[in-house]
Short mmCIF file of C-alpha atoms in Angstrom, two decimals:
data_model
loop_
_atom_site.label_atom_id
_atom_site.label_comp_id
_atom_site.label_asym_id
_atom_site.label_seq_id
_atom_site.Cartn_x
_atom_site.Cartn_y
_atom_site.Cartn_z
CA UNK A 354 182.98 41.81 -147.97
CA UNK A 355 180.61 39.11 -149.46
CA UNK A 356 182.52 36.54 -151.24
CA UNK A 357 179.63 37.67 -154.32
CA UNK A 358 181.03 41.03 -153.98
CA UNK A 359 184.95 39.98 -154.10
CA UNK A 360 184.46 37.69 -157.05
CA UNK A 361 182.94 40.97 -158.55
CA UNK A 362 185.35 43.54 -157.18
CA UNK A 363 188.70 40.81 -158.54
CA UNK A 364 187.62 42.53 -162.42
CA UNK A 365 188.73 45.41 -161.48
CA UNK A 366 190.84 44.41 -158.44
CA UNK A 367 193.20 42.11 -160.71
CA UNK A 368 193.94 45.04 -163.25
CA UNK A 369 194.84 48.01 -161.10
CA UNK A 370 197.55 45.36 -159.12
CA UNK A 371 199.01 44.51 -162.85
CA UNK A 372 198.81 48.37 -163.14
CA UNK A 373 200.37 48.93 -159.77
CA UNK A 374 203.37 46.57 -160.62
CA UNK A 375 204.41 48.20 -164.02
CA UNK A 376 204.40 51.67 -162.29
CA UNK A 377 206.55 50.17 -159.42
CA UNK A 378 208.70 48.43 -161.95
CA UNK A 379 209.48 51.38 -163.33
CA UNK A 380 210.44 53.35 -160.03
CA UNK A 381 213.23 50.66 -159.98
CA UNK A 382 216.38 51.12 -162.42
CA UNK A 383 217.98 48.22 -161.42
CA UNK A 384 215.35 45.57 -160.50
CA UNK A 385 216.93 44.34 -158.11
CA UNK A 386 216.48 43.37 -154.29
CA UNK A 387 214.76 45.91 -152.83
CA UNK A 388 211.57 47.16 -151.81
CA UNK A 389 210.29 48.22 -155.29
CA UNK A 390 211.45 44.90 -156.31
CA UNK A 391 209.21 43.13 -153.50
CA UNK A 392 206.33 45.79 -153.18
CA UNK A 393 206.14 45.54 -157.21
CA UNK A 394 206.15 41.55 -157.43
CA UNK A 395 203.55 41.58 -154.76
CA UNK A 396 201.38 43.37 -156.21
CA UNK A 397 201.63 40.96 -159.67
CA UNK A 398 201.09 37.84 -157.34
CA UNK A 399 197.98 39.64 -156.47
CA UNK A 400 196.85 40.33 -160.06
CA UNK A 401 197.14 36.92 -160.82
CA UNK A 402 195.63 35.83 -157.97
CA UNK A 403 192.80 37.82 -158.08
CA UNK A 404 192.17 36.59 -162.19
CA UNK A 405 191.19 33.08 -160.99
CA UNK A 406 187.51 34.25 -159.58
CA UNK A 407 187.62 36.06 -163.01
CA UNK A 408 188.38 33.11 -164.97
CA UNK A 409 186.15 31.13 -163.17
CA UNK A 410 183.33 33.85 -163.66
CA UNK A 411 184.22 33.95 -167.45
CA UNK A 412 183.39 30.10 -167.16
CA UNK A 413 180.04 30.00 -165.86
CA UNK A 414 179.55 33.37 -168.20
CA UNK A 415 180.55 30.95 -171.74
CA UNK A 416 178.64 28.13 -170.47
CA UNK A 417 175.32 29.25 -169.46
CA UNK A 418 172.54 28.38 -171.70
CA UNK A 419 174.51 26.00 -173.57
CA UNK A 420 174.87 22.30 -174.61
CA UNK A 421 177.53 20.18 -173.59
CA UNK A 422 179.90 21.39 -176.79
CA UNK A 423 179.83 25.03 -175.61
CA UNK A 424 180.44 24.07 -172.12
CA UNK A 425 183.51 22.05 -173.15
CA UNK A 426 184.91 24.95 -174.91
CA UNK A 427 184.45 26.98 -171.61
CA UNK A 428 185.98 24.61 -169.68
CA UNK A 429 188.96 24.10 -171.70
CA UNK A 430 188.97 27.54 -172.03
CA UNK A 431 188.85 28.01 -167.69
CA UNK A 432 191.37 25.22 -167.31
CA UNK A 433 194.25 26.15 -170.00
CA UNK A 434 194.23 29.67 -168.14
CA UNK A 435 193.85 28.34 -164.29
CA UNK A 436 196.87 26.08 -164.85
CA UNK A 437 199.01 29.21 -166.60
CA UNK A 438 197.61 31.63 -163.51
CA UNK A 439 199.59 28.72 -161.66
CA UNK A 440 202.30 29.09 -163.38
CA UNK A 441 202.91 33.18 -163.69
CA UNK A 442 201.81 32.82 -159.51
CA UNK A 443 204.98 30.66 -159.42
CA UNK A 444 207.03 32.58 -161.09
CA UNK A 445 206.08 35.51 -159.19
CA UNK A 446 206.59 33.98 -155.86
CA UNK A 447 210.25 32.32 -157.09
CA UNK A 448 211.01 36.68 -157.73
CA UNK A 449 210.07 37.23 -154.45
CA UNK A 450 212.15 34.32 -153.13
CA UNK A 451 215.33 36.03 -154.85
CA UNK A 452 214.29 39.61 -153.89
CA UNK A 453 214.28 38.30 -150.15
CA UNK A 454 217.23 36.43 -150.34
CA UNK A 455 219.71 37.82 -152.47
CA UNK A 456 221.98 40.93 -151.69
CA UNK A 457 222.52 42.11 -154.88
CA UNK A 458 221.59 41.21 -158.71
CA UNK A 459 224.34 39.40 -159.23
CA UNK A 460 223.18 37.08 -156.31
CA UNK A 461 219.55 37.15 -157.90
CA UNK A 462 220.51 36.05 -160.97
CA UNK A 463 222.93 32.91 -159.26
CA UNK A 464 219.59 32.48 -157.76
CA UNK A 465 217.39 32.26 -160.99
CA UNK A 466 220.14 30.36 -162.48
CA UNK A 467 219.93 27.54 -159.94
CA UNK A 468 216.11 27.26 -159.99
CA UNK A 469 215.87 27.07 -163.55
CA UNK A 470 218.67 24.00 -163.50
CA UNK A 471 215.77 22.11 -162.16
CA UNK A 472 213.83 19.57 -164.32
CA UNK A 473 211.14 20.99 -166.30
CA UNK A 474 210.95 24.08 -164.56
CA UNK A 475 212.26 26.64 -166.56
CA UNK A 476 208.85 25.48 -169.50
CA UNK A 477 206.82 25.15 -167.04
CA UNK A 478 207.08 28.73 -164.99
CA UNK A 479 208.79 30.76 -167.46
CA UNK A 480 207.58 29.40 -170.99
CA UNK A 481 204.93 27.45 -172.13
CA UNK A 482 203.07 27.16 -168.82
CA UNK A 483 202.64 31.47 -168.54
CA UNK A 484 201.43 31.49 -172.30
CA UNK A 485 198.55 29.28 -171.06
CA UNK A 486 197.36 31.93 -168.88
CA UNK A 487 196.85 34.72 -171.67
CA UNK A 488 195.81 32.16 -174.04
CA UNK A 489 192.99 30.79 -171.59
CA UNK A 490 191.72 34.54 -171.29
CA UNK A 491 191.60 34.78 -174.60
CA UNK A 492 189.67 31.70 -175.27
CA UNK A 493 186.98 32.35 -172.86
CA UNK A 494 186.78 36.82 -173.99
CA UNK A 495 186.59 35.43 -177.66
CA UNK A 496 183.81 32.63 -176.87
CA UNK A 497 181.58 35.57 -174.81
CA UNK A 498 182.19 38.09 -177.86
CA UNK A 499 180.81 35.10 -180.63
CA UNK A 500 178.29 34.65 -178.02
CA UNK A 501 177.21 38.37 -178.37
CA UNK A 502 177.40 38.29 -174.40
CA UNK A 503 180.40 41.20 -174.93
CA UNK A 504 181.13 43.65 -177.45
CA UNK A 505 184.17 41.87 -179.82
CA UNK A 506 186.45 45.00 -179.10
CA UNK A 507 187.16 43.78 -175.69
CA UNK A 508 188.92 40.40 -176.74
CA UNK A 509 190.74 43.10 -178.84
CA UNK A 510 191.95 44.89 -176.18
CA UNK A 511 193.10 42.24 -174.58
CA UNK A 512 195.53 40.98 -177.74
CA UNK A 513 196.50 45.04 -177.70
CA UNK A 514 197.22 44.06 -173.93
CA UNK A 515 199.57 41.15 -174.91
CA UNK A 516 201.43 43.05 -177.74
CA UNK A 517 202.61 45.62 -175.14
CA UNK A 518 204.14 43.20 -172.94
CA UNK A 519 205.81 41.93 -175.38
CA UNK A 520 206.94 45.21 -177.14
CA UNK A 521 208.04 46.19 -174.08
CA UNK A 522 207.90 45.03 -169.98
CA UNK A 523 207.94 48.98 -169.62
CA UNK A 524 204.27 48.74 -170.99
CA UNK A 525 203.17 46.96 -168.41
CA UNK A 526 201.23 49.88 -167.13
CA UNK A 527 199.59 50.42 -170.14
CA UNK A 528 198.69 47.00 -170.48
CA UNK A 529 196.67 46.60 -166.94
CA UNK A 530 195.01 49.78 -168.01
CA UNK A 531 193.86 48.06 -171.15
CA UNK A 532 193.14 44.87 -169.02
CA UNK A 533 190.73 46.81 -166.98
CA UNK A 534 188.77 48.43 -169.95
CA UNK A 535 188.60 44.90 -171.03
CA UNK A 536 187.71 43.03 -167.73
CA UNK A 537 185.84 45.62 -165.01
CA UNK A 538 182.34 45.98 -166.68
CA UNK A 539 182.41 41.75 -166.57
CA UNK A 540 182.15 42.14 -163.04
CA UNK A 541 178.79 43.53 -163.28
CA UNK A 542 177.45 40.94 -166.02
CA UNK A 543 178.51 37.61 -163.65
CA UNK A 544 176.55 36.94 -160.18
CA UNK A 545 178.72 33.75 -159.10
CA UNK A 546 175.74 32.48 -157.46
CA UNK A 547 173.77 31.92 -160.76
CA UNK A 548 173.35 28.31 -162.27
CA UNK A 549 170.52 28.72 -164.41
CA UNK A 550 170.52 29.11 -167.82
CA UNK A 551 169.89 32.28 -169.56
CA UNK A 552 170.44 34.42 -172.38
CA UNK A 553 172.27 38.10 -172.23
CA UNK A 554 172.09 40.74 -174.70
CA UNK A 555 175.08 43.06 -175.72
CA UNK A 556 174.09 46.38 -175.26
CA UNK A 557 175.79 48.46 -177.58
CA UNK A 558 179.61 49.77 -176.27
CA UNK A 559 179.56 47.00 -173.27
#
């Protein structure tokens, strides 16, 4: 596959994992070590993962055809969510860590409790630094939807996204399903080969 093609294919890619993991999560009652704990926070490092071509696309997306002030805002926009991607990839791999080392949840959470003891890390992977990542999405989808490049109900969705999470981590499979109606047609608007500036008109429902 054409690296094109995969920054294309990570819209839709990136969803389905986040999908994957919140059906997986809830095959496992007591997230714990296991393989639905492992196959489940795999499958989230790969949805993050895969939402760095589709930041990165969202950049070039906000920025073409502008002056210097709208590609600022894109930028800030592409950078506040690259460094939270870092951060929820961190936190995903630390989960992994404890599924692969501890015996039981008890152990897992002696093993959360020790990583978090160190020095900044407990902001950094499990609070502010994650919040970057959504609010980085939502800085770029909002910029595209006043730039009539997408319709304003996908931002939208995307918020709707973020409310379910935090209603419930049982959502999460609703939530990647409302990521991809927000994020899979991009993948057809963005070549990651283009530089040159030019305009793009909403067609109505996209």
């Amino acid at each position: 596959m054409s690296n094109t093609r995969w920054q294309r294919t990570a819209f839709t890619v990136g969803p389905l994992c986040m999908t994957a993991y919140g059906l997986i999560r809830l095959t496992d009652g007591e997230h714990g070590p296991g393989p639905s704990w492992s196959l489940g926070h795999l499958a989230f490092l790969a949805s993050v993962l895969c939402f760095i071509p589709i930041v990165l696309g969202m950049r070039r997306m906000a920025a073409r055809g502008r002056g210097p002030a709208g590609r600022g805002l894109a930028a800030a926009g592409a950078v506040t969510g690259l460094l939270g991607a870092a951060a929820v990839a961190a936190q995903a791999v630390i989960d992994l860590f404890a599924g692969f080392l501890s015996e039981d949840r008890e152990a897992m959470r002696a093993f959360f409790r020790s990583v978090k003891s160190h020095a900044g890390v407990e902001p950094a992977v499990y609070g502010v630094g994650p919040l970057l990542f959504y609010v980085g999405l939502l800085l770029l989808m909002t910029r595209l939807a006043a730039l009539r490049r997408i319709a304003a109900w996908r931002p939208a969705a995307v918020v709707a996204a973020l409310v379910a999470t935090g209603v419930s981590l049982d959502l999460l499979p609703l939530a990647g399903l409302l990521f991809l109606l927000a994020f899979a047609p991009l993948g057809r608007q963005i070549d990651p080969q283009d530089r040159s500036p030019r305009t793009a008109v909403v067609r109505p429902g996209t």
